[in-house]
Amino acid sequence: MTLTGRGDLPGVRRLVVKVGSSSISGDGAHRIGPLVDALAAAHARGTEVVLVSSGAIATGMPYLALDSRPTDLATQQAAAAVGQNVLIYRYQEALRHYAIVAGQVLLTAGDLENPTHRSNARRAMERLLGLRILPIVNENDTVATHEIRFGDNDRLAALVAQLIGAEALVLLSDIECLYTRPPGEPGAQPIREVAHGDDLSGYEFGSVVVNSVGTGGAATKASAAKLASDAGVAVLVTSADLVGEALGGADIGTWFAPDPEPRATAFTGAVRTGSHG
């Protein structure tokens, strides 16, 4: 099924939803409930749903008495180890009301580079979905390195959507849609539709670091959306506060039309950042 617009989202067979750290940790933790409500509604319609959730490090920070995101790898790993446990617990508590069980899937960039690991990951998620479990995917920050990692969970979500053959990907942000330049600047215009093959190079998406706990931003969402749409996956970018409306097919957000005839390409998962700290 090739999706032609937002109105097709309620009827998709398989869907990936990605939410960022700032939306579900710290002051944003209250959004877990409405997010789960929307996912459960899609699940009840028969859609197979995968959630890609950031937030392990941010959720773990208070338990390590940290006021800001750690910059050294060891402390990031420690915060992730604590936070991932708490984060999954919060999701499962919210899902319990709907009698939905969550399944944790932690991936590294190397897992999606290695054909055997990639096949194992696909098989595990296929089985979880077949059992009506809701997989919750995150980067395995406890063992990830600065040199080789996904870079951000928007990219991870696009790769997971390809991995499992999802029809649609919803990238949740802190704004309702993408803009031609940072929305606070004069002349910024909302981008409502991106046809396949549209050139986005003229747009100014701003910094990829937008807050103290997350690593994504408008630029990473646009890049991930293009990656997924080139593989035949329809993409909607919108606000985490509008997730219910988004999954219900409302006319909101920025829609990236999928390539109707995607070409088979080599699947690569890693991004080599060359960054330390």
mmCIF file with all atom_site columns, C-alpha atoms in Angstrom, residues 126-260:
data_model
loop_
_atom_site.group_PDB
_atom_site.id
_atom_site.type_symbol
_atom_site.label_atom_id
_atom_site.label_alt_id
_atom_site.label_comp_id
_atom_site.label_asym_id
_atom_site.label_entity_id
_atom_site.label_seq_id
_atom_site.pdbx_PDB_ins_code
_atom_site.Cartn_x
_atom_site.Cartn_y
_atom_site.Cartn_z
_atom_site.occupancy
_atom_site.B_iso_or_equiv
_atom_site.pdbx_formal_charge
_atom_site.auth_seq_id
_atom_site.auth_comp_id
_atom_site.auth_asym_id
_atom_site.auth_atom_id
_atom_site.pdbx_PDB_model_num
ATOM 1   C CA . GLU A 1 126 ? 8.665  -9.506  13.273 1.00 0.00 ? 126 GLU A CA 1
ATOM 2   C CA . ARG A 1 127 ? 7.947  -12.073 15.972 1.00 0.00 ? 127 ARG A CA 1
ATOM 3   C CA . LEU A 1 128 ? 7.106  -9.416  18.552 1.00 0.00 ? 128 LEU A CA 1
ATOM 4   C CA . LEU A 1 129 ? 4.675  -7.776  16.151 1.00 0.00 ? 129 LEU A CA 1
ATOM 5   C CA . GLY A 1 130 ? 3.169  -11.149 15.276 1.00 0.00 ? 130 GLY A CA 1
ATOM 6   C CA . LEU A 1 131 ? 2.522  -11.702 18.984 1.00 0.00 ? 131 LEU A CA 1
ATOM 7   C CA . ARG A 1 132 ? 0.888  -8.237  19.215 1.00 0.00 ? 132 ARG A CA 1
ATOM 8   C CA . ILE A 1 133 ? 3.710  -6.938  21.413 1.00 0.00 ? 133 ILE A CA 1
ATOM 9   C CA . LEU A 1 134 ? 4.642  -3.254  21.036 1.00 0.00 ? 134 LEU A CA 1
ATOM 10  C CA . PRO A 1 135 ? 8.413  -3.057  20.426 1.00 0.00 ? 135 PRO A CA 1
ATOM 11  C CA . ILE A 1 136 ? 10.093 -0.012  21.980 1.00 0.00 ? 136 ILE A CA 1
ATOM 12  C CA . VAL A 1 137 ? 13.395 0.662   20.226 1.00 0.00 ? 137 VAL A CA 1
ATOM 13  C CA . ASN A 1 138 ? 16.296 2.825   21.339 1.00 0.00 ? 138 ASN A CA 1
ATOM 14  C CA . GLU A 1 139 ? 19.987 3.059   20.605 1.00 0.00 ? 139 GLU A CA 1
ATOM 15  C CA . ASN A 1 140 ? 21.958 0.915   23.029 1.00 0.00 ? 140 ASN A CA 1
ATOM 16  C CA . ASP A 1 141 ? 23.759 3.853   24.623 1.00 0.00 ? 141 ASP A CA 1
ATOM 17  C CA . THR A 1 142 ? 25.364 1.614   27.244 1.00 0.00 ? 142 THR A CA 1
ATOM 18  C CA . VAL A 1 143 ? 27.654 0.061   24.636 1.00 0.00 ? 143 VAL A CA 1
ATOM 19  C CA . ALA A 1 144 ? 27.585 2.666   21.837 1.00 0.00 ? 144 ALA A CA 1
ATOM 20  C CA . THR A 1 145 ? 30.692 4.719   21.109 1.00 0.00 ? 145 THR A CA 1
ATOM 21  C CA . HIS A 1 146 ? 31.131 8.283   19.942 1.00 0.00 ? 146 HIS A CA 1
ATOM 22  C CA . GLU A 1 147 ? 32.879 7.154   16.770 1.00 0.00 ? 147 GLU A CA 1
ATOM 23  C CA . ILE A 1 148 ? 30.221 4.807   15.409 1.00 0.00 ? 148 ILE A CA 1
ATOM 24  C CA . ARG A 1 149 ? 26.572 5.449   16.253 1.00 0.00 ? 149 ARG A CA 1
ATOM 25  C CA . PHE A 1 150 ? 23.327 6.399   14.591 1.00 0.00 ? 150 PHE A CA 1
ATOM 26  C CA . GLY A 1 151 ? 23.877 10.064  15.390 1.00 0.00 ? 151 GLY A CA 1
ATOM 27  C CA . ASP A 1 152 ? 20.260 10.649  16.381 1.00 0.00 ? 152 ASP A CA 1
ATOM 28  C CA . ASN A 1 153 ? 17.127 8.571   16.803 1.00 0.00 ? 153 ASN A CA 1
ATOM 29  C CA . ASP A 1 154 ? 15.399 10.197  13.824 1.00 0.00 ? 154 ASP A CA 1
ATOM 30  C CA . ARG A 1 155 ? 17.867 8.326   11.621 1.00 0.00 ? 155 ARG A CA 1
ATOM 31  C CA . LEU A 1 156 ? 17.431 5.175   13.708 1.00 0.00 ? 156 LEU A CA 1
ATOM 32  C CA . ALA A 1 157 ? 13.660 5.411   13.222 1.00 0.00 ? 157 ALA A CA 1
ATOM 33  C CA . ALA A 1 158 ? 14.053 5.757   9.445  1.00 0.00 ? 158 ALA A CA 1
ATOM 34  C CA . LEU A 1 159 ? 16.313 2.709   9.369  1.00 0.00 ? 159 LEU A CA 1
ATOM 35  C CA . VAL A 1 160 ? 13.947 0.673   11.568 1.00 0.00 ? 160 VAL A CA 1
ATOM 36  C CA . ALA A 1 161 ? 11.053 1.596   9.259  1.00 0.00 ? 161 ALA A CA 1
ATOM 37  C CA . GLN A 1 162 ? 13.053 0.225   6.333  1.00 0.00 ? 162 GLN A CA 1
ATOM 38  C CA . LEU A 1 163 ? 14.149 -2.836  8.305  1.00 0.00 ? 163 LEU A CA 1
ATOM 39  C CA . ILE A 1 164 ? 10.612 -3.982  9.102  1.00 0.00 ? 164 ILE A CA 1
ATOM 40  C CA . GLY A 1 165 ? 8.929  -2.781  5.901  1.00 0.00 ? 165 GLY A CA 1
ATOM 41  C CA . ALA A 1 166 ? 6.754  -0.135  7.571  1.00 0.00 ? 166 ALA A CA 1
ATOM 42  C CA . GLU A 1 167 ? 4.362  1.848   5.390  1.00 0.00 ? 167 GLU A CA 1
ATOM 43  C CA . ALA A 1 168 ? 4.661  5.031   7.421  1.00 0.00 ? 168 ALA A CA 1
ATOM 44  C CA . LEU A 1 169 ? 6.938  6.826   9.869  1.00 0.00 ? 169 LEU A CA 1
ATOM 45  C CA . VAL A 1 170 ? 5.778  9.589   12.229 1.00 0.00 ? 170 VAL A CA 1
ATOM 46  C CA . LEU A 1 171 ? 8.563  11.777  13.631 1.00 0.00 ? 171 LEU A CA 1
ATOM 47  C CA . LEU A 1 172 ? 7.363  13.676  16.682 1.00 0.00 ? 172 LEU A CA 1
ATOM 48  C CA . SER A 1 173 ? 8.904  17.075  17.360 1.00 0.00 ? 173 SER A CA 1
ATOM 49  C CA . ASP A 1 174 ? 8.329  20.117  19.574 1.00 0.00 ? 174 ASP A CA 1
ATOM 50  C CA . ILE A 1 175 ? 6.693  22.108  16.759 1.00 0.00 ? 175 ILE A CA 1
ATOM 51  C CA . GLU A 1 176 ? 3.643  21.376  14.608 1.00 0.00 ? 176 GLU A CA 1
ATOM 52  C CA . CYS A 1 177 ? 5.540  21.200  11.314 1.00 0.00 ? 177 CYS A CA 1
ATOM 53  C CA . LEU A 1 178 ? 8.824  22.025  9.606  1.00 0.00 ? 178 LEU A CA 1
ATOM 54  C CA . TYR A 1 179 ? 9.488  25.575  8.411  1.00 0.00 ? 179 TYR A CA 1
ATOM 55  C CA . THR A 1 180 ? 11.545 27.040  5.595  1.00 0.00 ? 180 THR A CA 1
ATOM 56  C CA . ARG A 1 181 ? 13.797 28.575  8.266  1.00 0.00 ? 181 ARG A CA 1
ATOM 57  C CA . PRO A 1 182 ? 13.771 28.544  12.092 1.00 0.00 ? 182 PRO A CA 1
ATOM 58  C CA . PRO A 1 183 ? 10.161 29.480  12.983 1.00 0.00 ? 183 PRO A CA 1
ATOM 59  C CA . GLY A 1 184 ? 11.215 32.384  15.190 1.00 0.00 ? 184 GLY A CA 1
ATOM 60  C CA . GLU A 1 185 ? 12.896 34.164  12.288 1.00 0.00 ? 185 GLU A CA 1
ATOM 61  C CA . PRO A 1 186 ? 11.162 36.655  9.965  1.00 0.00 ? 186 PRO A CA 1
ATOM 62  C CA . GLY A 1 187 ? 9.865  35.139  6.751  1.00 0.00 ? 187 GLY A CA 1
ATOM 63  C CA . ALA A 1 188 ? 9.648  31.578  8.064  1.00 0.00 ? 188 ALA A CA 1
ATOM 64  C CA . GLN A 1 189 ? 6.910  29.678  6.245  1.00 0.00 ? 189 GLN A CA 1
ATOM 65  C CA . PRO A 1 190 ? 5.411  26.305  7.173  1.00 0.00 ? 190 PRO A CA 1
ATOM 66  C CA . ILE A 1 191 ? 6.232  23.377  4.902  1.00 0.00 ? 191 ILE A CA 1
ATOM 67  C CA . ARG A 1 192 ? 3.093  21.291  4.502  1.00 0.00 ? 192 ARG A CA 1
ATOM 68  C CA . GLU A 1 193 ? 3.912  18.944  1.632  1.00 0.00 ? 193 GLU A CA 1
ATOM 69  C CA . VAL A 1 194 ? 7.191  17.563  0.313  1.00 0.00 ? 194 VAL A CA 1
ATOM 70  C CA . ALA A 1 195 ? 6.759  15.641  -2.931 1.00 0.00 ? 195 ALA A CA 1
ATOM 71  C CA . HIS A 1 196 ? 9.206  12.860  -3.602 1.00 0.00 ? 196 HIS A CA 1
ATOM 72  C CA . GLY A 1 197 ? 12.314 14.319  -5.213 1.00 0.00 ? 197 GLY A CA 1
ATOM 73  C CA . ASP A 1 198 ? 11.751 17.871  -3.963 1.00 0.00 ? 198 ASP A CA 1
ATOM 74  C CA . ASP A 1 199 ? 14.983 19.771  -3.335 1.00 0.00 ? 199 ASP A CA 1
ATOM 75  C CA . LEU A 1 200 ? 15.201 20.900  0.312  1.00 0.00 ? 200 LEU A CA 1
ATOM 76  C CA . SER A 1 201 ? 18.659 22.458  0.042  1.00 0.00 ? 201 SER A CA 1
ATOM 77  C CA . GLY A 1 202 ? 17.262 25.990  -0.025 1.00 0.00 ? 202 GLY A CA 1
ATOM 78  C CA . TYR A 1 203 ? 15.668 25.670  3.393  1.00 0.00 ? 203 TYR A CA 1
ATOM 79  C CA . GLU A 1 204 ? 17.416 26.715  6.608  1.00 0.00 ? 204 GLU A CA 1
ATOM 80  C CA . PHE A 1 205 ? 16.575 24.105  9.204  1.00 0.00 ? 205 PHE A CA 1
ATOM 81  C CA . GLY A 1 206 ? 18.866 25.512  11.862 1.00 0.00 ? 206 GLY A CA 1
ATOM 82  C CA . SER A 1 207 ? 20.959 23.801  14.504 1.00 0.00 ? 207 SER A CA 1
ATOM 83  C CA . VAL A 1 208 ? 20.720 20.060  15.050 1.00 0.00 ? 208 VAL A CA 1
ATOM 84  C CA . VAL A 1 209 ? 20.954 20.604  18.811 1.00 0.00 ? 209 VAL A CA 1
ATOM 85  C CA . VAL A 1 210 ? 17.827 22.230  20.143 1.00 0.00 ? 210 VAL A CA 1
ATOM 86  C CA . ASN A 1 211 ? 17.857 21.566  23.891 1.00 0.00 ? 211 ASN A CA 1
ATOM 87  C CA . SER A 1 212 ? 20.003 20.326  26.748 1.00 0.00 ? 212 SER A CA 1
ATOM 88  C CA . VAL A 1 213 ? 18.805 16.723  26.736 1.00 0.00 ? 213 VAL A CA 1
ATOM 89  C CA . GLY A 1 214 ? 18.269 15.785  23.086 1.00 0.00 ? 214 GLY A CA 1
ATOM 90  C CA . THR A 1 215 ? 20.485 15.564  20.018 1.00 0.00 ? 215 THR A CA 1
ATOM 91  C CA . GLY A 1 216 ? 17.933 16.000  17.235 1.00 0.00 ? 216 GLY A CA 1
ATOM 92  C CA . GLY A 1 217 ? 16.302 18.947  15.518 1.00 0.00 ? 217 GLY A CA 1
ATOM 93  C CA . ALA A 1 218 ? 14.603 20.065  12.335 1.00 0.00 ? 218 ALA A CA 1
ATOM 94  C CA . ALA A 1 219 ? 17.635 19.265  10.193 1.00 0.00 ? 219 ALA A CA 1
ATOM 95  C CA . THR A 1 220 ? 17.878 15.676  11.418 1.00 0.00 ? 220 THR A CA 1
ATOM 96  C CA . LYS A 1 221 ? 14.146 15.162  10.934 1.00 0.00 ? 221 LYS A CA 1
ATOM 97  C CA . ALA A 1 222 ? 14.277 16.429  7.366  1.00 0.00 ? 222 ALA A CA 1
ATOM 98  C CA . SER A 1 223 ? 17.272 14.191  6.641  1.00 0.00 ? 223 SER A CA 1
ATOM 99  C CA . ALA A 1 224 ? 15.633 11.141  8.219  1.00 0.00 ? 224 ALA A CA 1
ATOM 100 C CA . ALA A 1 225 ? 12.362 11.830  6.421  1.00 0.00 ? 225 ALA A CA 1
ATOM 101 C CA . LYS A 1 226 ? 14.167 11.919  3.077  1.00 0.00 ? 226 LYS A CA 1
ATOM 102 C CA . LEU A 1 227 ? 16.001 8.680   3.907  1.00 0.00 ? 227 LEU A CA 1
ATOM 103 C CA . ALA A 1 228 ? 12.728 6.927   4.690  1.00 0.00 ? 228 ALA A CA 1
ATOM 104 C CA . SER A 1 229 ? 10.695 8.401   1.827  1.00 0.00 ? 229 SER A CA 1
ATOM 105 C CA . ASP A 1 230 ? 13.397 7.397   -0.665 1.00 0.00 ? 230 ASP A CA 1
ATOM 106 C CA . ALA A 1 231 ? 12.859 3.830   0.566  1.00 0.00 ? 231 ALA A CA 1
ATOM 107 C CA . GLY A 1 232 ? 9.112  4.033   -0.065 1.00 0.00 ? 232 GLY A CA 1
ATOM 108 C CA . VAL A 1 233 ? 8.044  4.933   3.494  1.00 0.00 ? 233 VAL A CA 1
ATOM 109 C CA . ALA A 1 234 ? 5.633  7.856   3.912  1.00 0.00 ? 234 ALA A CA 1
ATOM 110 C CA . VAL A 1 235 ? 6.696  10.296  6.644  1.00 0.00 ? 235 VAL A CA 1
ATOM 111 C CA . LEU A 1 236 ? 4.818  12.814  8.797  1.00 0.00 ? 236 LEU A CA 1
ATOM 112 C CA . VAL A 1 237 ? 6.718  15.295  10.975 1.00 0.00 ? 237 VAL A CA 1
ATOM 113 C CA . THR A 1 238 ? 4.609  16.960  13.647 1.00 0.00 ? 238 THR A CA 1
ATOM 114 C CA . SER A 1 239 ? 4.349  17.864  17.326 1.00 0.00 ? 239 SER A CA 1
ATOM 115 C CA . ALA A 1 240 ? 4.355  15.266  20.088 1.00 0.00 ? 240 ALA A CA 1
ATOM 116 C CA . ASP A 1 241 ? 1.360  17.108  21.544 1.00 0.00 ? 241 ASP A CA 1
ATOM 117 C CA . LEU A 1 242 ? -0.609 16.278  18.378 1.00 0.00 ? 242 LEU A CA 1
ATOM 118 C CA . VAL A 1 243 ? 0.186  12.574  18.162 1.00 0.00 ? 243 VAL A CA 1
ATOM 119 C CA . GLY A 1 244 ? -3.441 11.505  18.567 1.00 0.00 ? 244 GLY A CA 1
ATOM 120 C CA . GLU A 1 245 ? -4.573 13.736  15.732 1.00 0.00 ? 245 GLU A CA 1
ATOM 121 C CA . ALA A 1 246 ? -1.597 12.682  13.609 1.00 0.00 ? 246 ALA A CA 1
ATOM 122 C CA . LEU A 1 247 ? -2.274 8.951   13.877 1.00 0.00 ? 247 LEU A CA 1
ATOM 123 C CA . GLY A 1 248 ? -5.948 9.675   13.303 1.00 0.00 ? 248 GLY A CA 1
ATOM 124 C CA . GLY A 1 249 ? -5.210 11.165  9.883  1.00 0.00 ? 249 GLY A CA 1
ATOM 125 C CA . ALA A 1 250 ? -5.651 14.872  10.666 1.00 0.00 ? 250 ALA A CA 1
ATOM 126 C CA . ASP A 1 251 ? -4.373 17.481  8.195  1.00 0.00 ? 251 ASP A CA 1
ATOM 127 C CA . ILE A 1 252 ? -1.392 18.584  10.271 1.00 0.00 ? 252 ILE A CA 1
ATOM 128 C CA . GLY A 1 253 ? 2.398  18.543  10.145 1.00 0.00 ? 253 GLY A CA 1
ATOM 129 C CA . THR A 1 254 ? 4.803  18.168  7.235  1.00 0.00 ? 254 THR A CA 1
ATOM 130 C CA . TRP A 1 255 ? 4.062  15.265  4.889  1.00 0.00 ? 255 TRP A CA 1
ATOM 131 C CA . PHE A 1 256 ? 6.856  13.596  2.922  1.00 0.00 ? 256 PHE A CA 1
ATOM 132 C CA . ALA A 1 257 ? 5.415  11.588  0.060  1.00 0.00 ? 257 ALA A CA 1
ATOM 133 C CA . PRO A 1 258 ? 7.081  8.186   -0.446 1.00 0.00 ? 258 PRO A CA 1
ATOM 134 C CA . ASP A 1 259 ? 8.874  7.148   -3.603 1.00 0.00 ? 259 ASP A CA 1
ATOM 135 C CA . PRO A 1 260 ? 6.207  5.092   -5.407 1.00 0.00 ? 260 PRO A CA 1
#
